[in-house]
PDB file of C-alpha atoms in Angstrom:
ATOM      1  CA  MET A  16       6.426  10.512 -10.188  1.00  0.00           C
ATOM      2  CA  LYS A  17       8.375   8.333 -12.512  1.00  0.00           C
ATOM      3  CA  LYS A  18       7.847   5.319 -10.393  1.00  0.00           C
ATOM      4  CA  TRP A  19       3.754   6.130 -10.307  1.00  0.00           C
ATOM      5  CA  MET A  20       3.552   6.408 -13.858  1.00  0.00           C
ATOM      6  CA  MET A  21       6.006   2.993 -14.342  1.00  0.00           C
ATOM      7  CA  ALA A  22       3.825   0.980 -11.617  1.00  0.00           C
ATOM      8  CA  ILE A  23       0.428   2.127 -14.131  1.00  0.00           C
ATOM      9  CA  GLY A  24       2.344   1.283 -16.961  1.00  0.00           C
ATOM     10  CA  LEU A  25       3.379  -1.967 -15.866  1.00  0.00           C
ATOM     11  CA  GLY A  26      -0.268  -2.400 -14.388  1.00  0.00           C
ATOM     12  CA  ALA A  27      -1.563  -1.345 -18.135  1.00  0.00           C
ATOM     13  CA  MET A  28       0.842  -3.998 -19.785  1.00  0.00           C
ATOM     14  CA  LEU A  29      -0.088  -6.795 -17.200  1.00  0.00           C
ATOM     15  CA  THR A  30      -3.987  -5.802 -17.690  1.00  0.00           C
ATOM     16  CA  LEU A  31      -3.508  -5.918 -21.502  1.00  0.00           C
ATOM     17  CA  GLY A  32      -1.445  -9.081 -21.979  1.00  0.00           C
ATOM     18  CA  ALA A  33      -3.989 -11.119 -19.714  1.00  0.00           C
ATOM     19  CA  CYS A  34      -6.737 -10.215 -22.351  1.00  0.00           C
ATOM     20  CA  GLY A  35      -5.281 -11.322 -25.518  1.00  0.00           C
ATOM     21  CA  GLY A  36      -4.412 -14.672 -26.569  1.00  0.00           C
ATOM     22  CA  GLU A  37      -5.909 -18.157 -27.040  1.00  0.00           C
ATOM     23  CA  GLU A  38      -7.138 -20.011 -24.232  1.00  0.00           C
ATOM     24  CA  GLU A  39      -5.016 -22.492 -23.629  1.00  0.00           C
ATOM     25  CA  ASP A  40      -6.719 -26.078 -22.668  1.00  0.00           C
ATOM     26  CA  THR A  41      -5.671 -27.177 -19.701  1.00  0.00           C
ATOM     27  CA  SER A  42      -8.031 -30.463 -19.208  1.00  0.00           C
ATOM     28  CA  SER A  43      -6.482 -33.232 -18.659  1.00  0.00           C
ATOM     29  CA  ASN A  44      -7.053 -37.502 -19.052  1.00  0.00           C
ATOM     30  CA  GLY A  45     -10.110 -37.187 -16.538  1.00  0.00           C
ATOM     31  CA  ASP A  46      -7.879 -36.184 -13.575  1.00  0.00           C
ATOM     32  CA  SER A  47      -9.726 -34.332 -10.818  1.00  0.00           C
ATOM     33  CA  GLY A  48      -7.616 -31.283 -11.232  1.00  0.00           C
ATOM     34  CA  SER A  49      -5.021 -32.052  -7.717  1.00  0.00           C
ATOM     35  CA  ASN A  50      -2.285 -32.203 -10.401  1.00  0.00           C
ATOM     36  CA  THR A  51      -0.773 -28.747 -10.140  1.00  0.00           C
ATOM     37  CA  ALA A  52       2.392 -29.173 -11.117  1.00  0.00           C
ATOM     38  CA  SER A  53       1.883 -28.559 -14.768  1.00  0.00           C
ATOM     39  CA  VAL A  54       1.049 -24.679 -14.055  1.00  0.00           C
ATOM     40  CA  ASP A  55       3.760 -21.868 -13.801  1.00  0.00           C
ATOM     41  CA  ALA A  56       2.777 -20.507 -10.669  1.00  0.00           C
ATOM     42  CA  GLU A  57       4.653 -17.340 -10.909  1.00  0.00           C
ATOM     43  CA  ALA A  58       3.360 -16.814 -14.890  1.00  0.00           C
ATOM     44  CA  VAL A  59      -0.007 -17.093 -13.370  1.00  0.00           C
ATOM     45  CA  TYR A  60       0.380 -14.461 -10.349  1.00  0.00           C
ATOM     46  CA  ALA A  61       2.471 -12.224 -12.873  1.00  0.00           C
ATOM     47  CA  GLN A  62      -0.446 -12.183 -15.128  1.00  0.00           C
ATOM     48  CA  ASN A  63      -2.832 -11.527 -12.641  1.00  0.00           C
ATOM     49  CA  CYS A  64      -1.462 -10.374  -9.618  1.00  0.00           C
ATOM     50  CA  ALA A  65       1.637  -8.757 -10.032  1.00  0.00           C
ATOM     51  CA  ALA A  66      -0.733  -5.345 -10.908  1.00  0.00           C
ATOM     52  CA  CYS A  67      -1.427  -4.553  -7.632  1.00  0.00           C
ATOM     53  CA  HIS A  68       1.034  -6.856  -5.401  1.00  0.00           C
ATOM     54  CA  GLY A  69       4.021  -6.179  -7.198  1.00  0.00           C
ATOM     55  CA  ALA A  70       6.089  -8.035  -9.541  1.00  0.00           C
ATOM     56  CA  ASN A  71       8.558  -9.439  -6.666  1.00  0.00           C
ATOM     57  CA  LEU A  72       5.441  -9.838  -4.245  1.00  0.00           C
ATOM     58  CA  GLU A  73       6.409  -6.428  -2.735  1.00  0.00           C
ATOM     59  CA  GLY A  74       2.827  -4.712  -2.972  1.00  0.00           C
ATOM     60  CA  MET A  75       1.909  -2.253  -4.642  1.00  0.00           C
ATOM     61  CA  SER A  76      -1.931  -0.719  -4.329  1.00  0.00           C
ATOM     62  CA  GLY A  77      -2.287  -4.423  -2.723  1.00  0.00           C
ATOM     63  CA  PRO A  78      -0.268  -5.706   0.666  1.00  0.00           C
ATOM     64  CA  SER A  79       3.370  -7.490   0.370  1.00  0.00           C
ATOM     65  CA  LEU A  80       3.100 -11.054  -0.251  1.00  0.00           C
ATOM     66  CA  GLU A  81       6.487 -11.197   0.507  1.00  0.00           C
ATOM     67  CA  GLN A  82       6.155 -13.463   3.651  1.00  0.00           C
ATOM     68  CA  VAL A  83       2.342 -14.133   3.364  1.00  0.00           C
ATOM     69  CA  GLY A  84       3.142 -17.879   3.897  1.00  0.00           C
ATOM     70  CA  ALA A  85       4.263 -17.334   7.473  1.00  0.00           C
ATOM     71  CA  ARG A  86       0.802 -15.627   7.781  1.00  0.00           C
ATOM     72  CA  LEU A  87      -1.874 -17.934   6.143  1.00  0.00           C
ATOM     73  CA  SER A  88      -1.832 -21.191   4.632  1.00  0.00           C
ATOM     74  CA  ALA A  89      -1.937 -22.722   1.256  1.00  0.00           C
ATOM     75  CA  GLU A  90      -5.793 -22.900   1.841  1.00  0.00           C
ATOM     76  CA  GLU A  91      -6.384 -19.870   3.429  1.00  0.00           C
ATOM     77  CA  ILE A  92      -4.506 -18.190   0.348  1.00  0.00           C
ATOM     78  CA  GLU A  93      -6.519 -20.181  -1.719  1.00  0.00           C
ATOM     79  CA  ASN A  94      -9.954 -19.121   0.394  1.00  0.00           C
ATOM     80  CA  VAL A  95      -8.569 -15.385  -0.566  1.00  0.00           C
ATOM     81  CA  ILE A  96      -7.810 -15.504  -3.833  1.00  0.00           C
ATOM     82  CA  ARG A  97     -11.362 -17.411  -4.470  1.00  0.00           C
ATOM     83  CA  ASN A  98     -13.302 -15.263  -2.388  1.00  0.00           C
ATOM     84  CA  GLY A  99     -11.718 -11.578  -2.466  1.00  0.00           C
ATOM     85  CA  GLN A 100     -10.807  -9.807   1.387  1.00  0.00           C
ATOM     86  CA  GLY A 101     -10.706  -5.932   1.585  1.00  0.00           C
ATOM     87  CA  ALA A 102     -10.362  -4.215  -1.188  1.00  0.00           C
ATOM     88  CA  MET A 103      -9.201  -7.286  -3.861  1.00  0.00           C
ATOM     89  CA  PRO A 104     -12.151  -8.828  -5.724  1.00  0.00           C
ATOM     90  CA  ALA A 105     -13.040 -12.125  -5.838  1.00  0.00           C
ATOM     91  CA  ASN A 106     -12.139 -14.563  -8.540  1.00  0.00           C
ATOM     92  CA  VAL A 107      -9.522 -12.662  -9.616  1.00  0.00           C
ATOM     93  CA  ILE A 108      -7.505 -16.266 -11.071  1.00  0.00           C
ATOM     94  CA  GLU A 109     -10.945 -17.899 -12.300  1.00  0.00           C
ATOM     95  CA  ASP A 110      -9.060 -21.418 -12.943  1.00  0.00           C
ATOM     96  CA  ASP A 111      -9.255 -24.246 -10.106  1.00  0.00           C
ATOM     97  CA  GLU A 112      -5.543 -25.607 -10.836  1.00  0.00           C
ATOM     98  CA  GLU A 113      -4.023 -22.614 -11.104  1.00  0.00           C
ATOM     99  CA  ILE A 114      -5.878 -20.761  -7.867  1.00  0.00           C
ATOM    100  CA  MET A 115      -4.311 -24.129  -6.044  1.00  0.00           C
ATOM    101  CA  ALA A 116      -1.260 -24.020  -7.490  1.00  0.00           C
ATOM    102  CA  VAL A 117      -0.625 -20.063  -6.672  1.00  0.00           C
ATOM    103  CA  ALA A 118      -1.974 -20.414  -3.572  1.00  0.00           C
ATOM    104  CA  ALA A 119       0.327 -23.407  -2.794  1.00  0.00           C
ATOM    105  CA  TRP A 120       3.230 -21.067  -4.199  1.00  0.00           C
ATOM    106  CA  LEU A 121       2.354 -18.212  -1.829  1.00  0.00           C
ATOM    107  CA  ALA A 122       2.351 -20.366   0.882  1.00  0.00           C
ATOM    108  CA  GLU A 123       6.089 -20.993   0.453  1.00  0.00           C
ATOM    109  CA  LYS A 124       6.903 -17.579   0.864  1.00  0.00           C
ATOM    110  CA  LYS A 125       8.118 -17.459   4.969  1.00  0.00           C
TER     111      LYS A 125
END
């Protein structure tokens, strides 16, 4: 019961944290958005994904992502983030640069 309440509390904190604050201008000097080095993929994951997949990728209401890179390529992970899969809704992350950074980071998890 305590674990369940902690999970709900963590999820609420992450959700509420994602709603507040000013939006940061991530535009660059005409780049096509292919430079994901400026994106902190772990922070984007924590803000958008950890509530369902766990802070340590261990899985909660969503599946574990601890070894997702052994099953899916970065492109396949990017497709899941964009289009959803199973119970996961589409466009959980909306920014293209953030999607590519998180997909590349998760693809390294083998």
